Short mmCIF file of C-alpha atoms and ligand atoms in Angstrom, two decimals:
data_model
loop_
_atom_site.label_atom_id
_atom_site.label_comp_id
_atom_site.label_asym_id
_atom_site.label_seq_id
_atom_site.Cartn_x
_atom_site.Cartn_y
_atom_site.Cartn_z
CA MET A 1 86.20 65.76 34.47
CA ILE A 2 86.83 62.35 32.89
CA THR A 3 83.92 62.76 30.49
CA LYS A 4 85.07 66.27 29.61
CA ILE A 5 88.57 65.01 28.82
CA GLN A 6 87.22 62.21 26.63
CA GLU A 7 84.92 64.61 24.77
CA GLU A 8 87.68 67.16 24.22
CA PHE A 9 90.01 64.46 22.95
CA LYS A 10 87.43 63.16 20.50
CA LYS A 11 86.61 66.64 19.25
CA ARG A 12 90.26 67.61 18.73
CA TYR A 13 92.11 64.43 17.85
CA GLY A 14 89.53 61.75 17.12
CA ASP A 15 88.80 58.32 18.57
CA GLY A 16 90.95 55.69 20.18
CA ALA A 17 92.56 57.46 23.12
CA LEU A 18 93.56 55.54 26.23
CA LEU A 19 92.78 57.10 29.59
CA TYR A 20 95.02 57.24 32.66
CA ALA A 21 94.94 58.73 36.17
CA SER A 22 97.58 59.52 38.78
CA PRO A 23 96.73 61.14 42.13
CA GLY A 24 97.97 63.90 44.40
CA ARG A 25 99.06 62.99 47.91
CA VAL A 26 98.97 63.86 51.58
CA ASN A 27 101.73 63.19 54.09
CA LEU A 28 100.29 62.00 57.39
CA ILE A 29 103.43 62.41 59.44
CA GLY A 30 107.17 62.80 58.87
CA GLU A 31 107.93 66.37 57.86
CA HIS A 32 111.44 67.69 57.09
CA THR A 33 112.69 64.15 57.63
CA ASP A 34 113.34 63.32 53.96
CA TYR A 35 116.57 65.27 53.52
CA ASN A 36 117.69 63.98 56.91
CA LEU A 37 117.37 60.48 55.43
CA GLY A 38 114.53 59.50 57.74
CA PHE A 39 110.98 58.33 57.07
CA VAL A 40 107.89 59.87 55.49
CA LEU A 41 104.32 58.51 55.50
CA PRO A 42 102.43 59.73 52.43
CA GLY A 43 99.25 58.34 50.92
CA ALA A 44 97.72 58.83 47.49
CA ILE A 45 94.38 60.66 47.51
CA ASP A 46 91.10 60.49 45.65
CA LYS A 47 92.03 63.52 43.56
CA SER A 48 93.99 63.03 40.38
CA ILE A 49 95.20 64.32 37.07
CA TYR A 50 93.47 62.43 34.24
CA LEU A 51 95.07 62.13 30.84
CA ALA A 52 93.84 60.82 27.49
CA ILE A 53 96.57 59.91 25.03
CA LYS A 54 97.06 58.44 21.55
CA PRO A 55 100.11 58.23 19.29
CA ASN A 56 99.94 60.45 16.18
CA ASP A 57 101.86 60.12 12.92
CA GLY A 58 103.36 63.60 12.95
CA THR A 59 106.50 65.13 14.42
CA LEU A 60 104.69 67.39 16.88
CA SER A 61 103.01 66.25 20.08
CA ARG A 62 99.74 68.12 20.54
CA LEU A 63 98.90 68.90 24.16
CA TYR A 64 95.64 70.35 25.43
CA SER A 65 95.07 71.42 29.04
CA VAL A 66 91.38 71.38 29.91
CA ASP A 67 91.86 73.41 33.09
CA TYR A 68 93.77 76.21 31.35
CA ASP A 69 91.86 75.78 28.07
CA ALA A 70 95.19 76.02 26.27
CA THR A 71 96.95 74.12 23.50
CA VAL A 72 100.66 73.72 22.89
CA ASN A 73 102.20 71.77 20.03
CA VAL A 74 105.65 70.58 21.01
CA ASP A 75 108.52 69.08 19.09
CA MET A 76 109.88 66.70 21.70
CA ASN A 77 113.25 66.80 19.89
CA GLY A 78 113.28 70.60 20.07
CA GLU A 79 113.22 73.37 22.66
CA GLN A 80 111.41 73.31 25.98
CA PRO A 81 108.01 75.03 25.69
CA GLN A 82 107.37 78.36 27.45
CA GLU A 83 104.29 77.16 29.31
CA GLN A 84 105.07 75.56 32.63
CA TRP A 85 102.27 73.01 32.39
CA ALA A 86 103.61 71.80 29.03
CA SER A 87 107.15 71.70 30.44
CA TYR A 88 106.13 68.94 32.84
CA ILE A 89 105.11 66.75 29.89
CA TYR A 90 108.13 67.78 27.83
CA GLY A 91 110.42 67.10 30.81
CA VAL A 92 109.04 63.61 31.37
CA VAL A 93 109.64 62.75 27.70
CA GLN A 94 113.20 64.11 27.87
CA GLU A 95 113.95 62.11 31.02
CA MET A 96 112.61 58.97 29.32
CA LYS A 97 114.82 59.62 26.29
CA LYS A 98 117.85 60.01 28.58
CA ARG A 99 117.10 56.47 29.74
CA GLY A 100 117.19 55.16 26.18
CA ALA A 101 113.48 55.25 25.36
CA THR A 102 112.03 56.17 21.98
CA VAL A 103 108.91 58.30 22.37
CA PRO A 104 107.14 59.07 19.08
CA ALA A 105 104.78 62.03 18.89
CA PHE A 106 101.37 61.78 20.56
CA ASP A 107 98.19 63.74 21.19
CA CYS A 108 97.03 64.26 24.73
CA VAL A 109 94.30 66.00 26.67
CA PHE A 110 94.46 66.29 30.45
CA GLY A 111 92.89 67.94 33.47
CA GLY A 112 92.29 67.22 37.09
CA ASP A 113 90.84 67.91 40.49
CA VAL A 114 94.02 68.15 42.58
CA PRO A 115 94.00 71.73 43.89
CA LEU A 116 97.00 73.54 42.40
CA GLY A 117 99.72 74.77 44.69
CA ALA A 118 97.92 73.67 47.89
CA GLY A 119 100.63 71.22 48.89
CA LEU A 120 98.84 68.19 47.47
CA SER A 121 101.41 67.84 44.71
CA SER A 122 99.42 68.41 41.59
CA SER A 123 102.77 68.67 39.82
CA ALA A 124 103.78 65.11 40.77
CA ALA A 125 100.34 63.90 39.69
CA LEU A 126 100.92 65.49 36.28
CA GLU A 127 104.43 64.05 35.89
CA CYS A 128 103.34 60.62 37.05
CA VAL A 129 100.24 60.35 34.88
CA THR A 130 102.33 61.46 31.88
CA GLY A 131 105.11 58.98 32.59
CA PHE A 132 102.76 56.12 33.40
CA ALA A 133 100.69 56.68 30.25
CA ILE A 134 103.63 57.06 27.84
CA ASN A 135 105.32 54.02 29.34
CA GLU A 136 102.24 51.91 28.65
CA VAL A 137 101.34 53.32 25.27
CA TYR A 138 104.85 52.83 23.89
CA ASN A 139 105.70 49.70 25.89
CA LEU A 140 108.85 51.22 27.31
CA GLY A 141 109.26 48.66 30.07
CA LEU A 142 109.94 51.19 32.83
CA ASN A 143 108.79 50.25 36.33
CA ARG A 144 107.05 52.49 38.86
CA LYS A 145 110.28 53.33 40.63
CA ASP A 146 111.85 54.43 37.31
CA LEU A 147 108.79 56.57 36.68
CA ALA A 148 109.06 58.17 40.14
CA ILE A 149 112.67 59.14 39.45
CA ILE A 150 111.70 60.44 35.99
CA GLY A 151 109.07 62.66 37.66
CA GLN A 152 111.49 63.90 40.29
CA MET A 153 114.15 64.66 37.66
CA THR A 154 111.57 66.52 35.59
CA GLU A 155 111.05 68.86 38.56
CA HIS A 156 114.81 69.25 39.03
CA ASN A 157 115.82 69.72 35.40
CA TYR A 158 112.85 71.35 33.67
CA ILE A 159 110.93 73.15 36.45
CA GLY A 160 113.77 74.11 38.78
CA VAL A 161 112.31 72.55 41.93
CA LYS A 162 114.85 70.41 43.79
CA CYS A 163 112.26 68.16 45.41
CA GLY A 164 112.68 64.78 47.08
CA ILE A 165 110.96 61.69 45.76
CA MET A 166 108.07 61.34 48.21
CA ASP A 167 105.40 62.94 46.04
CA GLN A 168 106.10 60.87 42.94
CA PHE A 169 106.41 57.74 45.06
CA ALA A 170 103.00 58.29 46.60
CA SER A 171 101.37 59.09 43.27
CA LEU A 172 102.71 55.88 41.71
CA PHE A 173 102.70 53.39 44.59
CA GLY A 174 99.63 54.52 46.53
CA GLU A 175 96.86 52.04 47.34
CA LYS A 176 93.39 52.43 48.75
CA GLY A 177 93.41 51.80 52.50
CA LYS A 178 97.20 52.05 52.73
CA VAL A 179 99.82 54.65 53.41
CA ILE A 180 103.42 54.32 52.33
CA ARG A 181 106.22 54.28 54.87
CA LEU A 182 109.11 55.35 52.71
CA ASP A 183 112.65 55.11 54.00
CA CYS A 184 114.41 58.08 52.43
CA ARG A 185 117.83 56.51 53.03
CA SER A 186 117.34 53.13 51.33
CA MET A 187 114.35 54.13 49.14
CA GLU A 188 112.60 51.00 50.40
CA TYR A 189 108.95 51.23 51.26
CA VAL A 190 106.34 49.35 53.24
CA LEU A 191 102.58 49.76 52.88
CA GLU A 192 100.92 50.35 56.24
CA PRO A 193 97.17 49.99 56.84
CA PHE A 194 95.16 53.19 56.89
CA ASN A 195 91.44 52.45 57.23
CA PRO A 196 90.04 55.15 59.47
CA VAL A 197 86.47 53.84 59.62
CA GLY A 198 84.37 56.48 61.34
CA TYR A 199 86.94 59.22 60.73
CA LYS A 200 87.55 61.72 57.98
CA VAL A 201 90.82 63.12 56.72
CA VAL A 202 90.41 66.80 55.97
CA LEU A 203 92.83 69.52 54.99
CA ILE A 204 92.29 73.05 56.14
CA ASP A 205 94.13 75.43 53.84
CA SER A 206 95.32 78.50 55.72
CA MET A 207 95.48 80.31 52.34
CA VAL A 208 98.89 81.63 53.43
CA LYS A 209 101.44 81.27 50.64
CA HIS A 210 104.75 79.92 51.85
CA THR A 211 107.04 82.75 50.76
CA LEU A 212 109.67 82.06 53.44
CA ALA A 213 109.74 78.36 52.77
CA SER A 214 112.66 78.06 50.36
CA SER A 215 115.14 80.31 52.18
CA GLU A 216 114.31 78.88 55.59
CA TYR A 217 114.47 75.38 54.12
CA ASN A 218 118.12 75.91 53.27
CA VAL A 219 118.81 77.29 56.76
CA ARG A 220 117.21 74.19 58.37
CA ARG A 221 119.20 71.83 56.17
CA ALA A 222 122.41 73.59 57.16
CA GLN A 223 121.53 73.50 60.87
CA CYS A 224 120.91 69.76 60.71
CA GLU A 225 124.26 69.31 58.97
CA VAL A 226 125.99 71.22 61.76
CA GLY A 227 124.45 68.83 64.28
CA VAL A 228 125.58 65.81 62.26
CA SER A 229 129.14 67.10 61.98
CA ILE A 230 129.42 67.76 65.73
CA ILE A 231 128.21 64.26 66.62
CA GLY A 232 130.31 62.81 63.80
CA LYS A 233 133.47 64.00 65.58
CA HIS A 234 132.72 61.59 68.40
CA ALA A 235 131.15 58.58 66.75
CA GLU A 236 131.82 56.45 63.69
CA GLY A 237 129.48 56.24 60.72
CA ILE A 238 127.33 59.30 61.40
CA GLU A 239 126.21 60.46 57.98
CA SER A 240 122.85 61.99 58.74
CA LEU A 241 120.46 62.56 61.64
CA ARG A 242 119.09 59.11 60.86
CA ASP A 243 122.23 57.75 62.53
CA VAL A 244 121.80 59.87 65.67
CA SER A 245 119.78 58.83 68.74
CA MET A 246 118.37 61.19 71.37
CA ASP A 247 120.94 59.81 73.84
CA MET A 248 123.79 60.73 71.51
CA LEU A 249 122.35 64.15 70.88
CA ASN A 250 121.98 64.78 74.61
CA THR A 251 125.52 63.58 75.30
CA TYR A 252 127.00 66.24 73.01
CA ARG A 253 124.40 68.92 73.64
CA ALA A 254 126.88 71.23 75.34
CA GLU A 255 128.95 71.44 72.15
CA MET A 256 126.16 72.83 70.04
CA ASP A 257 124.20 75.96 69.84
CA GLU A 258 120.77 75.61 71.46
CA MET A 259 119.05 76.21 68.14
CA VAL A 260 120.96 73.44 66.38
CA TYR A 261 120.09 71.16 69.29
CA ARG A 262 116.37 71.88 68.93
CA ARG A 263 116.41 71.37 65.16
CA CYS A 264 118.11 67.99 65.58
CA ARG A 265 115.81 66.99 68.43
CA TYR A 266 112.78 67.66 66.27
CA VAL A 267 114.05 65.44 63.43
CA ILE A 268 115.04 62.54 65.70
CA GLU A 269 111.73 62.69 67.56
CA GLU A 270 109.72 62.99 64.36
CA ASN A 271 111.20 59.77 62.99
CA GLN A 272 110.30 58.05 66.25
CA ARG A 273 106.76 59.46 66.17
CA LEU A 274 106.36 58.09 62.67
CA ILE A 275 107.58 54.60 63.67
CA ASP A 276 105.29 54.62 66.72
CA GLY A 277 102.45 55.97 64.59
CA CYS A 278 102.81 53.06 62.15
CA GLN A 279 102.52 50.60 65.02
CA ALA A 280 99.38 52.44 66.15
CA LEU A 281 97.93 52.06 62.64
CA LYS A 282 98.65 48.33 62.68
CA ASP A 283 96.82 48.16 66.01
CA GLY A 284 93.94 50.23 64.62
CA ASP A 285 94.60 52.81 67.34
CA TYR A 286 93.76 56.04 65.53
CA ALA A 287 93.68 58.04 68.75
CA LEU A 288 97.31 57.16 69.40
CA PHE A 289 98.19 57.87 65.77
CA GLY A 290 96.48 61.26 66.05
CA SER A 291 98.42 62.13 69.20
CA LYS A 292 101.61 61.64 67.15
CA MET A 293 100.28 64.14 64.62
CA PHE A 294 99.76 66.71 67.38
CA GLY A 295 103.29 65.95 68.58
CA SER A 296 104.58 66.52 65.07
CA HIS A 297 102.90 69.90 64.89
CA ASP A 298 104.34 70.98 68.24
CA GLY A 299 107.82 69.96 67.20
CA LEU A 300 107.54 71.75 63.86
CA SER A 301 106.21 74.85 65.58
CA LYS A 302 108.46 75.09 68.64
CA ASP A 303 111.67 73.17 67.87
CA TYR A 304 111.94 73.36 64.10
CA GLU A 305 110.17 76.74 63.89
CA VAL A 306 108.63 76.35 60.46
CA SER A 307 105.00 77.01 61.40
CA CYS A 308 103.21 80.36 61.45
CA LYS A 309 100.44 81.91 63.53
CA GLU A 310 97.74 80.86 61.08
CA LEU A 311 98.75 77.17 61.08
CA ASP A 312 99.17 77.21 64.87
CA PHE A 313 95.72 78.77 65.23
CA ILE A 314 94.06 75.94 63.31
CA ALA A 315 96.08 73.16 64.98
CA THR A 316 95.25 74.59 68.42
CA ILE A 317 91.52 74.51 67.75
CA GLY A 318 92.00 70.90 66.63
CA ARG A 319 93.82 70.00 69.80
CA LYS A 320 91.07 71.52 71.96
CA THR A 321 88.24 69.79 70.10
CA ASP A 322 87.12 66.37 71.34
CA GLY A 323 86.75 64.16 68.30
CA VAL A 324 89.70 65.67 66.45
CA LEU A 325 92.17 62.82 66.77
CA GLY A 326 95.12 64.59 65.22
CA ALA A 327 96.04 67.82 63.44
CA ARG A 328 99.32 69.14 62.12
CA MET A 329 100.76 71.45 59.52
CA MET A 330 101.63 69.58 56.33
CA GLY A 331 104.48 70.43 53.97
CA GLY A 332 107.53 72.64 54.29
CA GLY A 333 105.77 75.20 56.46
CA PHE A 334 105.16 78.96 56.75
CA GLY A 335 101.75 78.42 55.16
CA GLY A 336 99.75 75.80 53.33
CA CYS A 337 97.44 73.28 54.96
CA VAL A 338 96.75 71.65 58.30
CA ILE A 339 95.91 67.95 57.91
CA ASN A 340 93.32 66.64 60.36
CA VAL A 341 91.91 63.25 61.29
CA VAL A 342 88.42 63.91 62.62
CA ASN A 343 85.61 61.80 64.03
CA ASP A 344 82.61 61.69 61.63
CA ALA A 345 80.29 63.01 64.35
CA THR A 346 82.57 65.97 65.09
CA TYR A 347 83.37 66.87 61.50
CA ASP A 348 80.61 69.43 60.74
CA SER A 349 80.88 71.38 63.98
CA TYR A 350 84.69 71.39 63.86
CA ILE A 351 84.81 72.70 60.30
CA ASP A 352 82.20 75.36 61.11
CA GLU A 353 84.12 76.46 64.17
CA VAL A 354 87.49 76.66 62.41
CA LYS A 355 85.99 78.54 59.47
CA SER A 356 84.23 81.13 61.57
CA ARG A 357 87.02 81.70 64.09
CA TYR A 358 89.75 81.76 61.44
CA THR A 359 87.82 84.21 59.30
CA THR A 360 87.29 86.53 62.28
CA GLU A 361 90.95 86.33 63.28
CA PHE A 362 92.61 86.64 59.87
CA GLN A 363 89.89 88.05 57.55
CA VAL A 364 90.37 85.14 55.15
CA THR A 365 88.17 82.09 54.76
CA PRO A 366 90.16 78.87 54.87
CA ARG A 367 89.59 76.35 52.10
CA ILE A 368 88.36 72.92 53.16
CA ILE A 369 89.64 69.93 51.18
CA ASP A 370 88.26 66.49 52.06
CA VAL A 371 90.45 63.59 51.07
CA VAL A 372 90.20 59.82 51.07
CA ILE A 373 93.29 57.65 50.69
CA GLY A 374 93.03 56.10 47.23
CA ASP A 375 94.88 54.22 44.50
CA GLY A 376 98.03 55.31 42.69
CA ALA A 377 98.68 55.63 38.95
CA ARG A 378 96.47 53.43 36.79
CA ARG A 379 94.75 53.01 33.46
CA LEU A 380 91.02 53.72 33.46
CA GLU A 381 88.80 51.46 31.37
P1 ADP B 1 101.68 71.59 43.85
O1 ADP B 1 101.93 71.76 45.32
O2 ADP B 1 100.21 71.44 43.58
O3 ADP B 1 102.50 70.50 43.25
P2 ADP B 1 103.26 73.19 42.10
O4 ADP B 1 103.46 74.65 41.99
O5 ADP B 1 104.44 72.31 42.34
O6 ADP B 1 102.12 72.94 43.18
O7 ADP B 1 102.60 72.64 40.74
C1 ADP B 1 101.56 73.33 40.13
C2 ADP B 1 101.82 73.41 38.64
O8 ADP B 1 101.60 72.12 38.04
C3 ADP B 1 100.86 74.34 37.94
O9 ADP B 1 101.36 75.66 37.95
C4 ADP B 1 100.82 73.73 36.53
O10 ADP B 1 101.94 74.13 35.78
C5 ADP B 1 100.93 72.25 36.79
N1 ADP B 1 99.58 71.67 36.95
C6 ADP B 1 99.09 71.06 38.05
N2 ADP B 1 97.81 70.67 37.87
C7 ADP B 1 97.48 71.04 36.63
C8 ADP B 1 96.28 70.94 35.83
N3 ADP B 1 95.17 70.38 36.32
N4 ADP B 1 96.31 71.44 34.59
C9 ADP B 1 97.41 72.03 34.10
N5 ADP B 1 98.56 72.15 34.78
C10 ADP B 1 98.60 71.68 36.03
MG1 MG B 2 104.65 70.48 43.25
#
């Protein structure tokens, strides 16, 4: 892919381009905790968007997508382009300009190997590689946190996706052998060790598209807010579920609907699982970490009710297979991938078993995506 991008750039716009990469991400544990101001634990992966860029002397920026084999010439002082892929680049430039930057026209060619729409955040990879590259090429002096916010605001203002900041954070701050414990309340982060020697991280894509995800997402947010407001009547300083302990929740359980109770219980327990899981990683105890992933899946499935039969089917095979340390649905739910941590020796037989049983049950073959935790945004020599 990198060679292809360099060749295409040369052919279209000549020599002298600089080359950049920014990766997709996985989230090991901590789902639906971000908007409850808790913790998430993403890591950058070994799959990226790669972008070659060079300033040009014109007024139009010339963009070429290798994967779509499509060109768009954009006036960055004019209207937003029709093409969504070009809107990500346009949006990043607009967000930079809002922050006082001057961004002269440029030529760029990009492509990647982050599967699109599989929950690995190819969109954040695209925003982050664009922001990182433009920042360096034009010496804008923005830091990685600025670039993460620029990416997030691009999704909000030019794509219409009101996402949190986890994906951009992971794409920019990721490091090989480390996952990022991001505190969604303070925006502070800590790198935790993730060196699963002898294990593989593999995603099993159920191929189910999450059609319910956005409506149910709003329902879950509202249910959590109901829980917070009930507890907030009794205690000072309760602004989110982050401020609520299981003891507090149990004390006021009688005042809330059983469903609200279960939603809140899931979120509080998930934060605890993540904290405990980070300690397990520090201790190199991947079996304990994996058990937290299974716990996360159960909570998402039974208490938070954002799983589906396909995701449960895969996670259940994982749970019953010796050598699968952990498995859980990843992302908002109702479809998408199950993320697994699997013993090297078990990997082949596990994948074969899931593929054949899943295909028999649902008449669809799941997609297998192997990932390794890798480095965040960077220039390539
Ligand atoms: P994801 O979960 O992968 O982030 P999204 O729907 O948020 O899924 O983002 C996918 C969109 O990002 C694509 O429709 C496209 O506009 C853009 N995109 C991602 N990767 C590429 C790529 N390699 N080439 C062109 N556009 C891409
Ligand atoms: Mg996305």
